[in-house]
Amino acid sequence: MNLLAVDTTADACSAAILMQDGRIHERCIVEPRGHTRHLLPMARELTHATGLSLSDMDALAFGRGPGSFTGLRIATGVVQGLAWGLSLPVVPVSSLATVAAGAIRQHGLSDGSGIAVAFDARMGEVYWGCFVQRDGLPEPVSQECVVAPESVTLPAGDGRPWFGAGSGWRLSDQFPASVSQTMEACYPDRIPHAADIARLALGPAESGQGVPAEEAIPVYIRDEVAWKKSGS
Amino acid sequence: MRVLGIETSCDETGVALYDSEQGLLAHALYSQVGMHADYGGVVPELASRDHVRKLLPLCDQVLAEAGCSRADLEAIAYTAGPGLIGALMVGGSVAHAMGLAFDCPVLGVHHMEGHLLAPMLEEHPPAFPFVALLVSGGHTQLVRVSGIGEYELLGDSVDDAAGEAFDKAAKMLGLPYPGGPQVSALAEKGIDGRFRFPRPMTDRPGLAFSFSGLKTYTRNTIEALREQGDLDEQAKADVARAFEAAVVDTLTIKCRRALKAADCHRLVIAGGVSANKRLREALETMADKQRAEVFYARPEFCTDNGAMIAYAGCQRLLAGQHDESGIVATPRWPLDSLAPIP
């Protein structure tokens, strides 16, 4: 299976093609607000680098959030347009899980390790999700949520080693000591990468769990933003 | 050339299919107005979220209505500005990705060019040159149009747009958002001449507009009535009547001047406020006296829609224009900076 993955949930913009033989080609540029300029040329460049064309793709995947609202809609729009045009299924992938997958891969976290992923969500909150490494991939063990840094929690007393990852760990001085002091190590510089999205999407894509283009929708998590209703 | 048009600049998701040989094949619109009404105005983040959900289903609907398949598309046109940045990016991202998928040209269209060319979709389109009055919630402009992309700005609003003034007047009168049609409906019950509101900037030469003074005058009138305990339903209707008459008169006076200044005998009115019945009547009467003719789009193409984007895009795409450096989203974009088509 050939799979094209894209991500624009944070300051970085990345695209990757996972090829039939398991090889992955990725392009990544860190440039705030550069997403609209870079994403499609990257996808085109990747097809050249792999010798594949877009019509060789079997599925698409994208970082469905949480993340910057405007940013994550660019990858969403691009995936919607490509999937609609090429009649391909789409696998939406959590950007928190993506960072967990990157941490596992980059730092060789062993089976059973816990990864607590935090993104700075602004407005005094973090996006928060906990994962456990199983067969090399992150498995969610908590609901993804948006909470005040003081309110983040780990699954109760499981005794496993925990690692922190994601930009939200820069606010770890505001986390409860029971969380921050449990960490074996922290990787606040880990950002979502399309290559990890591709790895996470492969299984679901192969088992037919992709959705049609119009169902490729962001997951914002922060849905209750205080948009003031008139009269209130 | 068969062009898919995508409009996502504000609070309506519009899609249409236009064919340069066969004309408009289908169009579909989803309006978010009901959702934003709860907030008393457009909430940009909510608008963007809704575009993401509605755009592709509308594309499918348009193709089904036209009896076409995705493979029949030969080009994609989308609104690249002016508008809400986040909302524009949704349409631009989807459009460019479709272009990559179909390997077809993609073009970002100026929203107001779409509006002023919308009457071209009607049975009796205006010939060039003409004067266009672009009048909506975001714009009040007079433009001399000599050809596609040949726009000379004759007059602009120095503060509020006419549609914005309608919305604000509606709010003062306790009417729900969007206020334009509500004020007009209330005005129908009003007594003509009970109040007379100023006609801003008509006592001096020039084609500029200003509606913020009229807004203040309206507020003061309402406050005075309220203090006297006289703000009953009839008084509100009378205020609405006087307000609408002042806006209509002002626009009509400026249009007459613009026709003269531009030496034109054709007037196009476009944008949401151009659906206003009394404005149309007043402009028709004025034009008759000037031996001029008034053109407007059908009501559903006066407000934001995909058809005008497909049409305007098609004209430029046929001339070989297309986006050369990717997705364009330009929140502020002067109309008179557009290039003519060769």
Short mmCIF file of C-alpha atoms in Angstrom, two decimals, chain B residues 112-113 115-116 132-136 139-143 268-271 335:
data_model
loop_
_atom_site.label_atom_id
_atom_site.label_comp_id
_atom_site.label_asym_id
_atom_site.label_seq_id
_atom_site.Cartn_x
_atom_site.Cartn_y
_atom_site.Cartn_z
CA MET B 112 -16.08 41.60 -5.43
CA GLU B 113 -15.22 40.92 -9.08
CA HIS B 115 -20.27 40.15 -7.41
CA LEU B 116 -19.95 42.78 -10.09
CA ALA B 132 -21.33 49.12 -10.71
CA LEU B 133 -22.63 49.84 -7.25
CA LEU B 134 -21.21 47.15 -4.95
CA VAL B 135 -23.27 47.30 -1.83
CA SER B 136 -23.07 44.68 0.91
CA HIS B 139 -18.57 47.17 0.92
CA THR B 140 -20.15 50.28 -0.52
CA GLN B 141 -18.29 51.12 -3.70
CA LEU B 142 -18.93 52.70 -7.05
CA VAL B 143 -16.77 51.31 -9.83
CA VAL B 268 -25.12 47.30 -12.32
CA ILE B 269 -26.02 46.83 -8.67
CA ALA B 270 -24.51 43.89 -6.86
CA GLY B 271 -23.96 42.59 -3.35
CA LEU B 335 -10.49 45.70 -6.47
#
